[in-house]
Amino acid sequence: MEPGDHLFRHESGRMIAALTRIFGVHNLALAEDVVQDAFCRALEVWRIRGIPENPSAWLMATAKNAALDVLRRQRTARAFAPELGRFLESEWTLAPVVEELFSTGVIKDDLLRMMFSCCHPQLQKAAQVPLILHILCGFSVGEVASAFVSTHAATEKRITRAKKVLARSKRLFDTAAPADFSARLPAVHRALYLLFNEGYHGASSETAVRAELCREGMRLTAMLLEHPFGSTPATYALAALMALDAARLPARVDSSGNLISLLEQDRAQWDQQLVAEGLKFLELSATGCELTEYHVEAAIASVHACALRTEDTDWKAIVSLYDTLMRIRPSPVVALNRAIAVAQKEGPERGLDEIRSITARDRLASYPFYSAALGEIELRRGRPETAREHFRAARAFGAQLDGAPVPRRARHRVRCRRSEASVLRAISGPGTRFFQNVLGSRRLNHASSPPCGLGGLCRRPA
């Protein structure tokens, strides 16, 4: 992607959010047209005069001037944002109001309002993340389709339907109402979680990791943390999970684009700044009375950050944490990840017993990592032929997903020697006393915290 593309993508969401606040959510298409015109204008002018010293400010000024032109030309023929109606009717108030609405602080609030609006309860959950990517992150329909392994036509229809639902809501979400904010917040958390995961465990057939999706998820979560109603324990836990997972991205893919299993990653390549940030967020998440799936998954990820070597992993803690996650969000996939942790702690025979005892195990039949996990366990049991059959089944399923005989996704998702399924984020975790603190006093013992900041729970080699 060219540097200009990154700039336009970043500014697109800010400009659309500001313009939608002025024009009204029912005029979202008009806001998008104005932004597109601003980008085209920038390409024409910058080609001749060169890129300005502050291209972001140039784009925003262009969008602001375009908004004023639209308001002056169409204020008698078109209804704009109802809450701004009387201010937009008079020339004396028009320019000052638009100027104020394009200020940095107001635009940041507009971005948040748009993000919450994209998680409207009348919108299908499957449409919320694509809508966020398209409106707030500047992804084209084609890019969204690629991210979700869908056709351009199907993605365009889904986004178009979602925009129509958004338009019927009449106005953007009001982030100043505490009760409404709290009620909508879990849906926003879920959308951001899915956005990050689509980059980290994505379905793209072209690349194993979509780092730009991970970055967008982290950026929007950071923005949510800046709002007084958004800085909840669950948001901090989500931010911790993203930071700790993103820290492993530099070691997650090899030079050929293949995923490297967690147990085989070069931990020296992990981003220690992100590790420190994630551990800080994790501590902040334990200050309240709330315990969510994000807390558990972030705690799971934290053990990797605290274990300098693979062999230092605390498998007993992993199993304990997955017991907690099964109580909060039970599913066959979570149970499978727990069984993999048991196999690491007590041996492959016990892990296989746990897999066989999973409730609704038949639902895992279409999950490629299920066959891969069985192959990994059989390999550890000294049964390579049985393991090979399971790996072949996992490959075959990956091929069906991509519609190709041996797609890149199948090659980099399921490895014959050691499958990605055996080393998903699930097979990691911190000590059980951390969750005793979260479940009991809800506070960490900072006085006795080691450098990793988890109250003496992370076991470092002597």
XYZ file of C-alpha atoms in Angstrom:
462
model
C 0.000 0.000 0.000
C 1.350 3.441 -0.928
C 1.932 6.066 1.822
C -0.861 8.190 0.347
C -3.305 5.301 0.713
C -2.504 5.048 4.414
C -3.073 8.771 4.881
C -6.392 8.742 3.035
C -7.573 5.651 4.906
C -6.745 7.200 8.284
C -8.364 10.544 7.474
C -11.427 9.057 5.777
C -13.090 7.956 9.003
C -12.474 11.294 10.705
C -13.880 13.250 7.790
C -16.962 11.051 7.337
C -17.707 11.173 11.073
C -17.519 14.985 11.138
C -19.575 15.409 7.978
C -22.222 12.927 9.121
C -22.591 14.904 12.347
C -23.318 17.998 10.225
C -25.398 16.484 7.427
C -27.216 13.907 9.564
C -26.833 10.121 9.474
C -29.588 9.928 6.840
C -27.196 11.790 4.526
C -24.285 9.396 5.022
C -23.950 8.925 1.254
C -23.562 12.697 0.849
C -20.797 12.726 3.471
C -19.010 9.917 1.625
C -19.293 11.825 -1.667
C -17.771 14.937 -0.126
C -14.868 12.918 1.277
C -14.287 11.265 -2.093
C -14.260 14.679 -3.791
C -11.746 15.946 -1.222
C -9.434 13.020 -1.946
C -9.705 13.572 -5.700
C -8.974 17.270 -5.204
C -5.921 16.389 -3.110
C -4.533 14.089 -5.781
C -4.922 16.792 -8.438
C -3.406 19.625 -6.404
C -0.617 17.634 -4.746
C 0.512 16.243 -8.095
C 1.249 19.807 -9.183
C 2.211 21.589 -5.958
C 3.554 18.686 -3.945
C 2.267 17.234 -0.672
C 1.651 20.001 1.905
C 3.527 20.125 5.183
C 0.378 19.044 7.063
C -1.649 16.895 4.622
C -4.198 15.921 7.289
C -5.048 19.552 7.990
C -5.272 20.220 4.238
C -7.778 17.405 3.753
C -9.901 18.490 6.716
C -9.941 22.090 5.509
C -11.015 20.941 2.057
C -13.815 18.810 3.528
C -14.920 21.699 5.762
C -15.106 24.125 2.844
C -16.996 21.563 0.787
C -19.456 21.083 3.650
C -20.095 24.825 3.788
C -20.747 24.886 0.037
C -23.218 21.998 0.305
C -25.051 23.583 3.231
C -25.380 26.912 1.457
C -26.621 25.368 -1.774
C -28.976 22.751 -0.363
C -30.197 23.973 3.033
C -33.617 24.774 1.615
C -33.904 21.571 -0.437
C -32.458 19.029 1.985
C -32.897 18.274 5.700
C -29.644 18.092 7.613
C -28.819 17.065 11.200
C -31.964 17.897 13.232
C -30.027 18.964 16.334
C -28.094 21.534 14.270
C -30.987 22.746 12.121
C -31.422 26.256 13.505
C -27.664 26.922 13.503
C -27.341 25.943 9.850
C -30.165 28.185 8.669
C -28.407 31.494 9.262
C -25.176 32.608 7.555
C -24.174 34.276 10.833
C -24.054 30.976 12.675
C -23.294 28.585 9.803
C -19.538 29.111 9.461
C -18.755 29.242 13.219
C -20.750 26.066 13.875
C -19.053 24.141 11.066
C -15.665 25.420 12.238
C -16.387 24.139 15.745
C -17.596 20.770 14.479
C -14.287 20.283 12.656
C -12.196 20.849 15.799
C -10.036 17.946 16.971
C -11.961 17.197 20.165
C -15.355 17.202 18.467
C -14.147 14.964 15.630
C -12.835 12.421 18.136
C -16.269 12.341 19.770
C -17.913 12.009 16.340
C -15.726 8.981 15.583
C -16.890 7.364 18.802
C -20.524 8.200 18.041
C -20.177 6.655 14.593
C -18.555 3.531 16.044
C -21.446 3.053 18.470
C -23.933 3.776 15.680
C -22.354 0.980 13.602
C -23.253 -1.393 16.453
C -26.945 -0.450 16.403
C -29.073 -3.343 17.763
C -31.102 -3.433 14.545
C -27.953 -4.104 12.532
C -27.031 -7.733 11.970
C -23.917 -8.638 13.931
C -22.338 -9.955 10.744
C -22.668 -6.476 9.238
C -21.272 -4.435 12.131
C -17.551 -5.116 11.666
C -17.641 -4.682 7.852
C -19.489 -1.382 8.379
C -16.853 -0.179 10.864
C -14.069 -1.149 8.467
C -15.769 0.606 5.573
C -16.885 3.825 7.290
C -14.373 4.375 10.099
C -11.271 2.668 8.727
C -11.542 3.696 5.086
C -11.570 0.157 3.645
C -13.064 -0.169 0.182
C -15.801 -2.716 -0.462
C -13.232 -4.890 -2.218
C -10.861 -4.747 0.749
C -13.651 -5.643 3.161
C -14.662 -8.538 0.901
C -11.062 -9.762 0.856
C -10.769 -9.527 4.634
C -13.848 -11.710 5.121
C -13.276 -14.036 2.136
C -16.500 -12.939 0.490
C -17.451 -11.755 -2.975
C -17.500 -8.073 -3.854
C -21.213 -8.244 -4.717
C -22.225 -9.941 -1.450
C -20.156 -7.526 0.637
C -21.538 -4.516 -1.196
C -25.114 -5.685 -0.583
C -24.402 -6.278 3.120
C -22.843 -2.849 3.599
C -25.599 -1.124 1.602
C -28.320 -2.782 3.702
C -26.478 -1.814 6.885
C -26.244 1.810 5.772
C -29.992 1.885 5.150
C -30.611 0.647 8.686
C -28.190 3.281 9.967
C -30.019 6.005 8.019
C -33.340 5.046 9.610
C -31.884 5.704 13.062
C -32.188 9.456 12.203
C -29.201 10.587 14.292
C -25.822 9.394 15.520
C -25.556 7.654 18.879
C -25.351 10.033 21.841
C -22.190 9.206 23.792
C -23.156 11.633 26.571
C -25.920 9.367 27.912
C -24.341 6.982 30.483
C -27.139 4.395 30.474
C -27.288 4.149 26.680
C -23.501 4.066 26.460
C -23.241 1.177 28.929
C -26.021 -0.754 27.183
C -24.347 -0.490 23.755
C -20.760 -0.987 25.029
C -20.737 -4.848 25.006
C -21.714 -4.853 21.314
C -18.901 -2.395 20.562
C -16.450 -4.579 22.502
C -17.534 -7.599 20.498
C -17.163 -5.786 17.173
C -13.648 -4.577 18.041
C -12.703 -8.057 19.262
C -13.864 -9.575 15.974
C -12.097 -6.861 13.984
C -8.770 -7.601 15.696
C -9.241 -11.359 15.442
C -9.984 -11.119 11.730
C -6.481 -9.738 11.360
C -4.842 -12.115 13.830
C -6.669 -15.361 12.926
C -8.136 -14.116 9.659
C -9.728 -16.050 6.843
C -7.786 -14.373 4.039
C -6.424 -16.796 1.482
C -3.646 -14.401 0.545
C -1.973 -13.779 3.875
C -1.897 -15.493 7.248
C -1.962 -12.234 9.216
C -3.644 -8.916 8.371
C -1.660 -6.549 10.585
C -3.620 -3.512 9.375
C -6.838 -4.979 10.795
C -5.096 -5.578 14.123
C -3.868 -1.967 14.141
C -7.340 -0.608 13.394
C -8.828 -2.671 16.217
C -6.194 -1.351 18.614
C -6.658 2.252 17.436
C -10.414 2.209 17.946
C -10.071 0.490 21.329
C -7.578 3.151 22.450
C -10.076 5.811 21.376
C -12.764 4.059 23.429
C -10.485 4.098 26.488
C -10.167 7.872 26.247
C -13.895 8.335 26.863
C -14.869 8.476 30.577
C -17.707 5.979 30.045
C -15.568 3.734 27.860
C -12.636 3.184 30.208
C -14.224 0.180 31.920
C -12.442 -2.960 33.187
C -13.730 -4.862 30.147
C -12.291 -2.259 27.749
C -8.931 -2.389 29.518
C -9.021 -6.193 29.323
C -9.768 -6.029 25.603
C -6.917 -3.552 25.091
C -4.609 -5.855 27.063
C -5.554 -8.854 24.933
C -4.912 -6.935 21.719
C -1.564 -5.548 22.859
C -0.269 -8.901 24.125
C -1.362 -10.697 20.972
C -0.017 -7.969 18.682
C 3.331 -8.180 20.468
C 3.784 -11.636 18.925
C 3.039 -10.549 15.341
C 6.724 -10.007 14.364
C 7.434 -13.684 15.117
C 4.136 -15.119 13.927
C 4.906 -15.488 10.205
C 8.048 -16.739 8.481
C 9.658 -15.303 5.348
C 7.448 -17.496 3.144
C 4.219 -16.291 4.724
C 3.641 -19.454 6.788
C 2.366 -19.220 10.336
C 4.933 -20.151 12.980
C 3.505 -22.045 15.919
C 3.577 -20.356 19.288
C 5.886 -23.015 20.691
C 8.359 -22.459 17.848
C 8.356 -18.648 17.734
C 11.524 -16.680 18.393
C 10.467 -14.807 21.504
C 13.315 -12.347 21.070
C 11.293 -10.905 18.176
C 8.274 -10.120 20.360
C 7.556 -6.413 20.746
C 8.450 -5.736 24.373
C 6.892 -2.280 24.319
C 3.534 -3.830 23.451
C 4.084 -6.518 26.078
C 4.605 -3.857 28.748
C 1.547 -1.951 27.516
C -0.580 -5.101 27.577
C 0.483 -6.004 31.113
C -0.302 -2.465 32.257
C -3.780 -2.662 30.718
C -4.277 -6.067 32.335
C -3.610 -4.644 35.784
C -6.018 -1.778 35.139
C -8.677 -4.277 34.067
C -8.614 -5.877 37.514
C -9.653 -2.704 39.370
C -13.401 -3.299 39.176
C -15.898 -6.047 39.921
C -16.283 -7.146 36.311
C -14.867 -10.394 34.952
C -15.331 -11.012 31.234
C -14.034 -13.375 28.601
C -11.584 -10.641 27.614
C -10.073 -10.741 31.111
C -9.514 -14.479 30.836
C -8.108 -14.393 27.321
C -5.822 -11.473 28.195
C -4.634 -13.318 31.277
C -3.973 -16.355 29.088
C -1.905 -14.269 26.688
C 0.064 -12.717 29.550
C 1.853 -15.949 30.453
C 3.593 -15.960 27.102
C 4.840 -12.465 27.845
C 6.189 -13.623 31.211
C 7.684 -16.935 30.087
C 11.068 -16.326 28.508
C 11.141 -19.871 27.174
C 8.416 -22.230 25.965
C 9.286 -24.783 28.624
C 8.537 -22.222 31.375
C 4.829 -22.172 30.465
C 2.578 -22.770 33.470
C 0.233 -25.428 32.045
C -1.564 -25.921 35.356
C -2.592 -22.271 35.273
C -3.682 -22.629 31.671
C -6.128 -25.394 32.497
C -7.447 -23.415 35.451
C -8.039 -20.372 33.269
C -9.826 -22.411 30.658
C -12.067 -23.773 33.391
C -12.930 -20.138 34.129
C -13.516 -19.347 30.475
C -15.769 -22.388 30.123
C -17.935 -20.996 32.911
C -18.128 -17.559 31.269
C -18.399 -18.558 27.595
C -18.692 -22.324 27.151
C -18.235 -23.680 23.636
C -16.765 -26.759 21.948
C -13.852 -24.648 20.661
C -12.980 -23.405 24.146
C -13.231 -26.992 25.395
C -10.883 -28.102 22.615
C -8.345 -25.472 23.581
C -8.606 -26.599 27.201
C -8.015 -30.204 26.120
C -4.889 -29.120 24.245
C -3.640 -27.452 27.423
C -4.333 -30.651 29.385
C -2.301 -32.573 26.798
C 0.615 -30.219 27.375
C 0.298 -30.506 31.158
C -0.493 -34.211 31.648
C 0.441 -35.843 28.369
C -1.260 -36.682 25.053
C -3.354 -39.566 26.445
C -5.112 -37.285 28.920
C -5.559 -34.635 26.257
C -7.196 -37.159 23.951
C -9.542 -38.239 26.753
C -10.558 -34.609 27.252
C -11.258 -34.158 23.543
C -13.419 -37.274 23.484
C -15.450 -35.961 26.420
C -16.262 -32.577 24.823
C -19.987 -31.861 24.826
C -21.392 -31.367 21.319
C -18.093 -32.565 19.855
C -19.850 -33.159 16.533
C -19.956 -29.382 16.061
C -16.165 -29.449 15.738
C -16.342 -31.657 12.647
C -16.287 -28.572 10.385
C -13.528 -26.865 12.390
C -10.168 -27.509 10.648
C -8.149 -27.015 13.830
C -10.013 -29.929 15.416
C -8.460 -32.428 13.019
C -5.144 -30.612 13.298
C -5.243 -30.863 17.105
C -5.972 -34.593 16.903
C -3.061 -34.955 14.500
C -0.734 -33.131 16.872
C -1.753 -35.298 19.822
C -1.427 -38.515 17.829
C 2.013 -37.390 16.703
C 3.015 -36.970 20.336
C 1.590 -40.410 21.090
C 4.026 -41.885 18.592
C 1.398 -42.684 15.971
C 2.584 -40.777 12.852
C 0.308 -42.600 10.394
C -2.834 -41.733 12.372
C -1.545 -38.195 12.793
C -1.009 -37.899 9.048
C -4.648 -38.815 8.374
C -5.868 -36.102 10.729
C -3.599 -33.514 9.123
C -4.863 -34.537 5.687
C -8.447 -34.051 6.894
C -7.562 -30.592 8.182
C -5.936 -29.697 4.877
C -8.927 -30.956 2.919
C -11.279 -28.781 4.934
C -9.053 -25.752 4.380
C -9.144 -26.429 0.661
C -12.943 -26.545 0.702
C -13.047 -23.160 2.424
C -10.900 -21.529 -0.206
C -12.289 -23.395 -3.185
C -8.819 -24.483 -4.305
C -7.032 -27.865 -4.245
C -4.095 -26.744 -2.104
C -4.679 -23.110 -1.257
C -2.145 -20.872 0.405
C -4.434 -20.700 3.416
C -4.352 -24.466 3.898
C -0.586 -24.520 3.501
C 0.073 -21.840 6.053
C -2.795 -22.667 8.406
C -2.215 -26.371 8.879
C 1.360 -27.594 9.001
C 2.186 -31.328 8.808
C 4.954 -31.142 11.359
C 3.158 -29.130 14.017
C -0.265 -27.632 13.479
C -1.243 -24.096 14.369
C -4.195 -25.490 16.293
C -1.931 -26.967 18.947
C -0.437 -23.617 19.692
C -3.295 -21.147 19.373
C -3.480 -18.287 21.806
C -5.579 -20.645 23.923
C -2.588 -22.648 25.162
C -1.142 -19.960 27.345
C -2.045 -18.477 30.701
C -0.944 -16.768 33.909
C -0.975 -18.130 37.447
C -4.195 -18.954 39.221
C -3.584 -16.407 41.979
C -4.139 -13.600 39.459
C -7.721 -14.676 38.997
C -8.120 -15.238 42.704
C -7.315 -11.531 42.988
C -9.752 -10.642 40.218
C -12.526 -12.827 41.604
C -11.890 -11.963 45.218
C -10.534 -8.557 46.104
C -10.627 -7.417 42.441
C -7.250 -5.758 43.026
C -3.684 -6.721 42.280
C -1.036 -6.682 44.963
C 1.113 -4.028 43.331
C 3.480 -3.877 46.276
C 4.746 -7.373 45.579
C 4.602 -7.201 41.784
C 7.644 -8.379 39.855
C 8.828 -6.498 36.746
C 6.127 -8.160 34.629
C 3.492 -6.601 36.905
C 1.344 -9.628 37.758
C 1.843 -9.891 41.479
C 4.494 -12.620 41.549
C 2.577 -14.907 39.234
C 4.870 -15.004 36.222
C 7.542 -17.602 36.602
C 10.844 -16.485 35.188
C 13.738 -18.944 34.855
C 16.462 -18.578 37.412
